[in-house]
Coordinates of C-alpha atoms and ligand atoms in Angstrom, one line a residue:
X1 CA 0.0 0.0 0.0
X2 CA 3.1 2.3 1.2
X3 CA 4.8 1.6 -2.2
X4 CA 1.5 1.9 -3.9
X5 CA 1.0 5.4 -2.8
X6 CA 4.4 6.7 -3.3
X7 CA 4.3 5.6 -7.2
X8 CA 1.0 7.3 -7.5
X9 CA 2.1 10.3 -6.0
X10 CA 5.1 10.3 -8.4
X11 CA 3.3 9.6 -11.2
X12 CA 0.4 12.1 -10.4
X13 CA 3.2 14.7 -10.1
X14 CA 4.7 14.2 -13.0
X15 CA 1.9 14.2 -15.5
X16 CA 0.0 17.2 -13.4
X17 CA 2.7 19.1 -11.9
X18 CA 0.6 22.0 -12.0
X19 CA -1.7 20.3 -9.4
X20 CA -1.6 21.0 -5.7
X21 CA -1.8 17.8 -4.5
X22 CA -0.9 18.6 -0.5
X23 CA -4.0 21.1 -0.8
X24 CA -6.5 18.7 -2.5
X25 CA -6.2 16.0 -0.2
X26 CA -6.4 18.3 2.8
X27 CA -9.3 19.9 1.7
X28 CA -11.0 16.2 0.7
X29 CA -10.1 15.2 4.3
X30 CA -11.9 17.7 6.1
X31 CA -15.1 17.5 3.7
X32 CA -15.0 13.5 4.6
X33 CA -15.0 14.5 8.4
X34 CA -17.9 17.2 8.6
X35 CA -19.7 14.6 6.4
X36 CA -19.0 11.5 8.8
X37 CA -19.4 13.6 11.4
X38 CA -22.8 15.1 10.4
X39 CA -24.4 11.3 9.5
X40 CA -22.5 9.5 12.6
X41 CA -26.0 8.8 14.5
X42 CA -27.9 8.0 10.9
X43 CA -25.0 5.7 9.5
X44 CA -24.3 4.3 13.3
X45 CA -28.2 3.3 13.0
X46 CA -28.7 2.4 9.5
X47 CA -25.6 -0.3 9.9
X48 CA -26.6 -1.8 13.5
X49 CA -30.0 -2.0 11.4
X50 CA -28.7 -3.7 9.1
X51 CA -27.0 -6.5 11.3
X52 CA -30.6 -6.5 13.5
X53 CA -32.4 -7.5 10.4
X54 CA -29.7 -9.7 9.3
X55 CA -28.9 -11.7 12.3
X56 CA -33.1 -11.7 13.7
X57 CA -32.2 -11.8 17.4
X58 CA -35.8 -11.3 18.1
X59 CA -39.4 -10.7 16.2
X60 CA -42.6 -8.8 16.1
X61 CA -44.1 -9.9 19.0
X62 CA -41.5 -11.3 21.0
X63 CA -41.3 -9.5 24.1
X64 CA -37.9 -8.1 24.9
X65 CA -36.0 -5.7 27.5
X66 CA -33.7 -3.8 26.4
X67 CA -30.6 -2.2 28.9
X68 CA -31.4 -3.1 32.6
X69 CA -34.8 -3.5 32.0
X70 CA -35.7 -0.2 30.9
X71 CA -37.5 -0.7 28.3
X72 CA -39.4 -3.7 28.3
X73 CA -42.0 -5.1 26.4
X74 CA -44.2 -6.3 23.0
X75 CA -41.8 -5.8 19.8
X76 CA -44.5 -4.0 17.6
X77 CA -41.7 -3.0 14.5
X78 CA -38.0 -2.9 13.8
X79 CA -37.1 -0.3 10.9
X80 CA -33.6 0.8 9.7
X81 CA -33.6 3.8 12.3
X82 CA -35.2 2.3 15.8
X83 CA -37.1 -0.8 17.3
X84 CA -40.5 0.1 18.6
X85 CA -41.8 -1.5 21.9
X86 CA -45.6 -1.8 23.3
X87 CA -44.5 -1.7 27.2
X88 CA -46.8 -2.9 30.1
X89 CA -48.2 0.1 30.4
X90 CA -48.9 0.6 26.9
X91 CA -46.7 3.5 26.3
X92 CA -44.5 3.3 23.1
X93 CA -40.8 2.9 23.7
X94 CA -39.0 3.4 21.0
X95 CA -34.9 2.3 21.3
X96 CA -32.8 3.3 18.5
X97 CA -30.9 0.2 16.8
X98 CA -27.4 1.9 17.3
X99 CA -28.2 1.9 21.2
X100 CA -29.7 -1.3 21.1
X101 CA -26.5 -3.0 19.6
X102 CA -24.4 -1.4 22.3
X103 CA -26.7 -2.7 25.0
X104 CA -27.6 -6.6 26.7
X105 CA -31.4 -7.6 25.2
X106 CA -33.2 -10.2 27.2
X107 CA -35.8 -11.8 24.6
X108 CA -38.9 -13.8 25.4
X109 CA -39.5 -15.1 22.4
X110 CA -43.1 -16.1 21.4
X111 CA -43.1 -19.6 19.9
X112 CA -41.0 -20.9 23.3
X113 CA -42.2 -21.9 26.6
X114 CA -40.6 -18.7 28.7
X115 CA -40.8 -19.3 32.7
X116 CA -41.8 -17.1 35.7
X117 CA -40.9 -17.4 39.2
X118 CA -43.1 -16.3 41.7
X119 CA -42.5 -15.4 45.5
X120 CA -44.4 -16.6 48.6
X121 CA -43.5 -17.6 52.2
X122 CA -45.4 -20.0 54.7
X123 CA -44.9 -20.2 58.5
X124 CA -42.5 -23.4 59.4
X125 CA -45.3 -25.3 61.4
X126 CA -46.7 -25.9 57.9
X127 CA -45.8 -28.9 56.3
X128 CA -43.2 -28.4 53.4
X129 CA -44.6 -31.9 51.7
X130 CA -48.2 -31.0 51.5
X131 CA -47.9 -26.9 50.5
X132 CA -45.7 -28.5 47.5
X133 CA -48.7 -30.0 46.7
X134 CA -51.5 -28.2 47.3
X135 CA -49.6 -25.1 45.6
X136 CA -48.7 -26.9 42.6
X137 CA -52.3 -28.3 41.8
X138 CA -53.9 -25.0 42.2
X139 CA -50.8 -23.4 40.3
X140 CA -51.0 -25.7 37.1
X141 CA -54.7 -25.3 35.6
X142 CA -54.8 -21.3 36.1
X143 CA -55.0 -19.8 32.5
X144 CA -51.9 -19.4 30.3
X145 CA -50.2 -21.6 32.8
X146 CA -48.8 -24.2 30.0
X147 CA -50.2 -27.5 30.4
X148 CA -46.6 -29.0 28.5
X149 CA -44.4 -28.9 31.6
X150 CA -45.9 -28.9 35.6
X151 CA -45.0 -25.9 37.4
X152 CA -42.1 -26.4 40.1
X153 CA -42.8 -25.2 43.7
X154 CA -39.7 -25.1 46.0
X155 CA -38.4 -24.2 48.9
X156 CA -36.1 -21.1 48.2
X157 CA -34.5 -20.0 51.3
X158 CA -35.1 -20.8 55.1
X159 CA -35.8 -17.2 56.5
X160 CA -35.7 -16.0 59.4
X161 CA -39.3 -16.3 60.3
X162 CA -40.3 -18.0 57.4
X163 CA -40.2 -21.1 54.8
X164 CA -39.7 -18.5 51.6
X165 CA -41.1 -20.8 48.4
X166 CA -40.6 -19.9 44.7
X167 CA -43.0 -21.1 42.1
X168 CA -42.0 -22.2 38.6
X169 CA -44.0 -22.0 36.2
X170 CA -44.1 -22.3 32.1
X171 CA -46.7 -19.6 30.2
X172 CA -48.1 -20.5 27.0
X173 CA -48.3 -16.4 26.3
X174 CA -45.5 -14.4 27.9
X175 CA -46.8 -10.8 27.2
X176 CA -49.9 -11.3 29.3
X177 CA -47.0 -12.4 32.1
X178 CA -48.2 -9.5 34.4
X179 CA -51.9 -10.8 34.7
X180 CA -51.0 -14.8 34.9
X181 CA -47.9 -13.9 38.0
X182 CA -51.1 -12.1 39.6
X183 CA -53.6 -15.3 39.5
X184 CA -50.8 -17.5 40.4
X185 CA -50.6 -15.8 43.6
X186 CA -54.4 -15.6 44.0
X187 CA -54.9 -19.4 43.7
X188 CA -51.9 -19.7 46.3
X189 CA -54.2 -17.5 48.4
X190 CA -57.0 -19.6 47.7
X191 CA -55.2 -22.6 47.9
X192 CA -53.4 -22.1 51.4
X193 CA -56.9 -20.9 53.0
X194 CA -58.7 -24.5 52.1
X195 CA -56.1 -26.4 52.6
X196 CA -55.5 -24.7 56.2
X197 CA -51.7 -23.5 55.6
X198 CA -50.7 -20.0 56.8
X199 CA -48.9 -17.4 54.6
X200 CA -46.1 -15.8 57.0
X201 CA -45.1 -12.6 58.1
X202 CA -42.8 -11.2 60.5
X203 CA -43.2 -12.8 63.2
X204 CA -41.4 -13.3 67.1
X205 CA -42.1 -16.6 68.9
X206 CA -41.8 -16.8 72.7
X207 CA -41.0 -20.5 74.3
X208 CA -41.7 -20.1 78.3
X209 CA -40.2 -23.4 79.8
X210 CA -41.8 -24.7 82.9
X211 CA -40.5 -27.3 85.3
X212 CA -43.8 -29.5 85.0
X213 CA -44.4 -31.6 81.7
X214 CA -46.1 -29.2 79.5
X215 CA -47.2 -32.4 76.9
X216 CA -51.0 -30.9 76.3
X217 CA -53.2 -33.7 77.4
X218 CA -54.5 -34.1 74.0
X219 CA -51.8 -34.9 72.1
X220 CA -50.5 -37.9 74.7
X221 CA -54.1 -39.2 74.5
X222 CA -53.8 -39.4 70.5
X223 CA -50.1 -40.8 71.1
X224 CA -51.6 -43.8 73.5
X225 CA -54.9 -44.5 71.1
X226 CA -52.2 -45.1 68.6
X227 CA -50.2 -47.1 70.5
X228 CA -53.5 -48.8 71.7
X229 CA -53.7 -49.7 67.7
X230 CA -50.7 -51.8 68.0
X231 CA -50.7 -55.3 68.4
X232 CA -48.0 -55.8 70.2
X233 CA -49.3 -53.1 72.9
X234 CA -52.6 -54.5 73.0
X235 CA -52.6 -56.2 76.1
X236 CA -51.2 -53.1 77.9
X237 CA -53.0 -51.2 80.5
X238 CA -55.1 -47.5 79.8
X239 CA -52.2 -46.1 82.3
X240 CA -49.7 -48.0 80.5
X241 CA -50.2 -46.4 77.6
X242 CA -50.5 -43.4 78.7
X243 CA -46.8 -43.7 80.4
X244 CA -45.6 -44.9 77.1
X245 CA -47.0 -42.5 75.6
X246 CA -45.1 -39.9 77.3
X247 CA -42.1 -41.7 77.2
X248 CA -42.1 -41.5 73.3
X249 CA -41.0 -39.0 71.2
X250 CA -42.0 -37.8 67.6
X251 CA -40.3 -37.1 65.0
X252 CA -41.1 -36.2 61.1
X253 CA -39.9 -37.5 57.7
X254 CA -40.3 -36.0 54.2
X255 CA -41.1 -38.3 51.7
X256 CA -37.8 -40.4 50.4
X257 CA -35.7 -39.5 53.9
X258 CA -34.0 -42.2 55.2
X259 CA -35.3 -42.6 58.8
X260 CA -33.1 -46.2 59.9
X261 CA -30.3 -47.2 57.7
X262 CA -29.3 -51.0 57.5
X263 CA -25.9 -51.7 59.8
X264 CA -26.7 -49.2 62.1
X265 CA -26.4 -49.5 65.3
X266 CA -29.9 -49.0 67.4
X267 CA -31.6 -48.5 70.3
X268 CA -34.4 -47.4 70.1
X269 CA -38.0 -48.8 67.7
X270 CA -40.0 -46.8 65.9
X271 CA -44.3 -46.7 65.7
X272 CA -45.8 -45.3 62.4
X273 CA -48.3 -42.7 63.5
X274 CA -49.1 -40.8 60.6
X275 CA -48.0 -41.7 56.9
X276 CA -45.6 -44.7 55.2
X277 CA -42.5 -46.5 55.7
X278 CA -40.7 -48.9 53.1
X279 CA -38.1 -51.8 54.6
X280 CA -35.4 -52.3 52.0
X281 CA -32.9 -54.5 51.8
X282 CA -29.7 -53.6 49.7
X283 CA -28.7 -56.2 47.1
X284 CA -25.7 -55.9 44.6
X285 CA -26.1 -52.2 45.0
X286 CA -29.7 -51.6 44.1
X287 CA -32.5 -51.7 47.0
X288 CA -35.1 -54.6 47.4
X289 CA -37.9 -53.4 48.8
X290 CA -39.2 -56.1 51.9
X291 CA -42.4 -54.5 52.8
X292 CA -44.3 -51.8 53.6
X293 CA -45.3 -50.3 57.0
X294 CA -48.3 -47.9 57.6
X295 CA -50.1 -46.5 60.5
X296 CA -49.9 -48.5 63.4
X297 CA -47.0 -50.8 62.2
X298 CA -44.0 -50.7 64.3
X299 CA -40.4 -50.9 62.9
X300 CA -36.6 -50.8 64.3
X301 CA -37.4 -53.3 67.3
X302 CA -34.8 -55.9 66.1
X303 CA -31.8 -53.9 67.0
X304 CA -33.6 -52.6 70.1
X305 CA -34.4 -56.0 71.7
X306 CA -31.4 -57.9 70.2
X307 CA -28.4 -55.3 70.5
X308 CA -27.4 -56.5 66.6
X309 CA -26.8 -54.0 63.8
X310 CA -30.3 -52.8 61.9
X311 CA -30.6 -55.3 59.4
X312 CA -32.8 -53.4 57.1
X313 CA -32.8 -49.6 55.9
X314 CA -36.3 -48.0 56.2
X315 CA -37.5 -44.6 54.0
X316 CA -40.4 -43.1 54.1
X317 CA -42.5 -43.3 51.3
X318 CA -44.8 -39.9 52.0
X319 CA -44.3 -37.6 54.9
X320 CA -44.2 -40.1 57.7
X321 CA -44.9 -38.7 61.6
X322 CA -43.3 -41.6 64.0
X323 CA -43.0 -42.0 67.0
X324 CA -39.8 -43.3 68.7
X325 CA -39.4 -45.6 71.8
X326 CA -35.8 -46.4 73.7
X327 CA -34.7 -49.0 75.4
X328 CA -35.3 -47.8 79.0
X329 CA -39.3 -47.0 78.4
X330 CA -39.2 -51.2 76.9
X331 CA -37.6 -52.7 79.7
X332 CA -39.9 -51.0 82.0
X333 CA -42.5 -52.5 79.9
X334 CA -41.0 -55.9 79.6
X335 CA -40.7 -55.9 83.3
X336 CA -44.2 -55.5 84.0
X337 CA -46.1 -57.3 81.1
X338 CA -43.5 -60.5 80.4
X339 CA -46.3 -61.8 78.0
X340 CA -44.7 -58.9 75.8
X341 CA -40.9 -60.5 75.4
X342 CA -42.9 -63.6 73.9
X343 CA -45.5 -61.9 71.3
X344 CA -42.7 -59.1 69.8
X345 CA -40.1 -62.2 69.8
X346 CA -42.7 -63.9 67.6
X347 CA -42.7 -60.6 65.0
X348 CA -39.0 -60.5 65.1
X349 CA -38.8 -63.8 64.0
X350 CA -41.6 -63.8 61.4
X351 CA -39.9 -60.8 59.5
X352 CA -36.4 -62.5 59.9
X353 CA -37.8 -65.3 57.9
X354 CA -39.0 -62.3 55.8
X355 CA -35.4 -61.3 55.1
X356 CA -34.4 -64.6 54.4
X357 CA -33.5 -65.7 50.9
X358 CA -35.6 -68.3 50.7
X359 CA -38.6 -68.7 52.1
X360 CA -38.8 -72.4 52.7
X361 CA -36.3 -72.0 54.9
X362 CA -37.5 -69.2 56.5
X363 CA -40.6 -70.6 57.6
X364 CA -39.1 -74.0 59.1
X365 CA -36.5 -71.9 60.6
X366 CA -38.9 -69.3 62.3
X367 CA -40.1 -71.2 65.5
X368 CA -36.7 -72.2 66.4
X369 CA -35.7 -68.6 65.9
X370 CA -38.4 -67.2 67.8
X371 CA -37.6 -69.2 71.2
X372 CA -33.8 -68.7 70.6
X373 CA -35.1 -64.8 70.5
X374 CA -37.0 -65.0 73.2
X375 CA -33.9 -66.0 75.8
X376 CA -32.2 -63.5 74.3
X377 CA -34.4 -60.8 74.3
X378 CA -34.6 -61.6 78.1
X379 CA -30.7 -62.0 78.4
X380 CA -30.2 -58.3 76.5
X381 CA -32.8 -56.5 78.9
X382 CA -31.3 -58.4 82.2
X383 CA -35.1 -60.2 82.4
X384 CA -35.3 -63.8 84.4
Ligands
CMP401 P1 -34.1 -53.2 62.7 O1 -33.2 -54.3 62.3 O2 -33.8 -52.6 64.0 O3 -34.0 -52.0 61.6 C1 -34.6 -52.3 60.3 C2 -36.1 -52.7 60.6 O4 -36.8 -53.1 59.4 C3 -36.1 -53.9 61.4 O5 -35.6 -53.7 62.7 C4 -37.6 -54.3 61.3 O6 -38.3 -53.5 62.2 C5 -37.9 -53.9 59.9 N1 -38.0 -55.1 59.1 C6 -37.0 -55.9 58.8 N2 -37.5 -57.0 58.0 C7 -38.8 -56.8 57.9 C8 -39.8 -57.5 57.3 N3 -39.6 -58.7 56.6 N4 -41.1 -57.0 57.4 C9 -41.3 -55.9 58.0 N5 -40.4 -55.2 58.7 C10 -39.1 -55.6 58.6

């Protein structure tokens, strides 16, 4: 190019040595910047047009947001100078294509299933298992909620005085996202009324502690007419149950939670008072599942009464309320009602035949088992 110019120069000269050439190609110089000058905005929006139309980020009818959310909304038209936009309040926006190639465009596009999270919290007494599902089914028939992919509710932050929940959820129109966010929340509303769940607020709990048992009444009568359901406890006393009952605690499982794991050590059994349980046995790496255990069932008493590793994991299947017993509320129980030792030996023994590979041999192996158990149940909680 150097050489190029040189020659030209020379040659120029030569044939029109008359000619300032220093002059002309100052003067052509400035004209060229006024000119570019002048046009800079024009030309700087006429080319980023140009690429806009080319390269068809977005549509008419897309909804975008252009620059921090600024301007967002409807596309109604791109030209060669600016892109108009229909915002949410139906104002016209309208973004020249030179800014909008500088700035970051967030498009919605119409033909794809574009998501919306929405906000709520609940207080923490309310179960996370059932507002999943109670918020979702109300969620996912609300209009322009797409039926191609069922909304997501989850739990989104443990707050300070709240569960704080986000809901996911696809739109089959995403300009009319404004209106669908709002009857999202009003089915929540709806939907946590009927369903007796509790939207939160700010709130300060104070725990007095008293030196007597503060167990309300009620919920240790519930705790011994379940324990009353059991066969194993049948034969016990009203006031026997009642002292069990206060001897146990409760505790609460989500669905899929592990609540005993097989090798375990143990010592204490389990009662299923609200909910499900699977037993599971693990075989070559993948789970066999041995049975299931609803209300009333009891689970974990092999360990307890034999000191042996658990021999079986157990996961809840739903949320599962149980109720735990140890080993010092048992032997109190064995103590008093001997009959007991014989009729939970008898389970033990059925559901070791259970876990047996075979069941032949399970079942002409039981009895044996059982009476074996039995003198060392007795042996294990220092019974005669
Ligand atoms: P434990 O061994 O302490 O922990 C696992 C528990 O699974 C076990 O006690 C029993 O309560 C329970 N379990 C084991 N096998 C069976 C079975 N065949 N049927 C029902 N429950 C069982």
């Amino acid at each position: 190019m150097v050489a190029f110019t040189i020659l030209f120069v020379l040659i120029f000269q030569h044939i029109y040595s008359e000619v300032n050439l220093g002059a002309l190609f100052t003067t052509s110089a400035i004209f060229g910047v006024i000119i570019g000058l002048a046009l800079q905005d024009t030309l700087g929006n006429f080319f980023a047009g140009i690429s806009l139309h080319a390269d068809r980020p977005f549509q008419v009818g897309d909804v975008i947001a252009v620059g921090q959310q600024k301007h967002t909304g409807v596309v109604e038209s791109i030209n060669w100078r600016a892109i108009k936009i229909r915002t949410f309040q139906n104002h016209i926006a309208l973004v020249s294509n030179s800014i909008a190639a500088k700035e970051a465009i967030e498009v919605c596009p119409r033909d794809n299933l574009n998501a919306r999270l929405v906000f709520f919290s609940t207080i923490y007494t309310d179960s996370p298992a059932k507002t999943i599902h109670v918020v979702r089914e109300a969620v996912r028939d609300a209009d322009n909620v797409s039926e191609k992919i069922t909304p997501i509710v989850r739990v989104r932050n443990l707050g300070e005085s709240s569960i704080e929940w986000e809901i996911k959820y696809w739109l089959e129109d995403y300009a009319k996202y404004n209106d669908t966010d709002a009857l999202v929340r009003q089915r929540t509303w709806y939907a946590l009324r009927r369903n007796g769940l509790t939207f939160a607020f700010p709130t300060r709990t104070l725990h007095l502690e008293r030196k007597v048992a503060t167990r309300p009444t009620t919920a240790e009568d519930d705790i011994a007419d379940r324990l009353s359901a059991v066969d194993v406890f049948a034969p016990l006393s009203t006031d026997e149950l009642r002292q069990l009952a206060m001897a146990t605690v409760g505790h609460i499982f989500a669905p899929g939670e592990t609540l005993i794991r097989a090798g375990d050590e143990g010592s204490s059994m389990c009662v299923v008072h609200n909910g499900r349980v699977q037993v599971q046995l693990s075989e070559s790496g993948k789970s066999r599942p041995v049975a299931v255990l609803s209300e009333g069932n009891f689970f974990g008493e092999m360990a307890l009464f034999t000191g042996e590793p658990r021999t079986a994991s157990v996961v809840a299947l739903e949320e599962t309320e149980v109720l735990e017993i140890g080993h010092a509320a048992m032997k109190h129980l064995f103590e008093t009602n001997p009959s007991l030792v014989e009729s939970i030996s008898w389970t033990i023994a059925e559901r070791r035949a259970g876990l047996a590979a075979s069941a032949e041999q399970a079942t002409s192996n039981s009895l044996a088992e059982s009476a074996g158990l039995l003198t060392s149940i007795k042996r294990f909680f220092g019974l005669r």
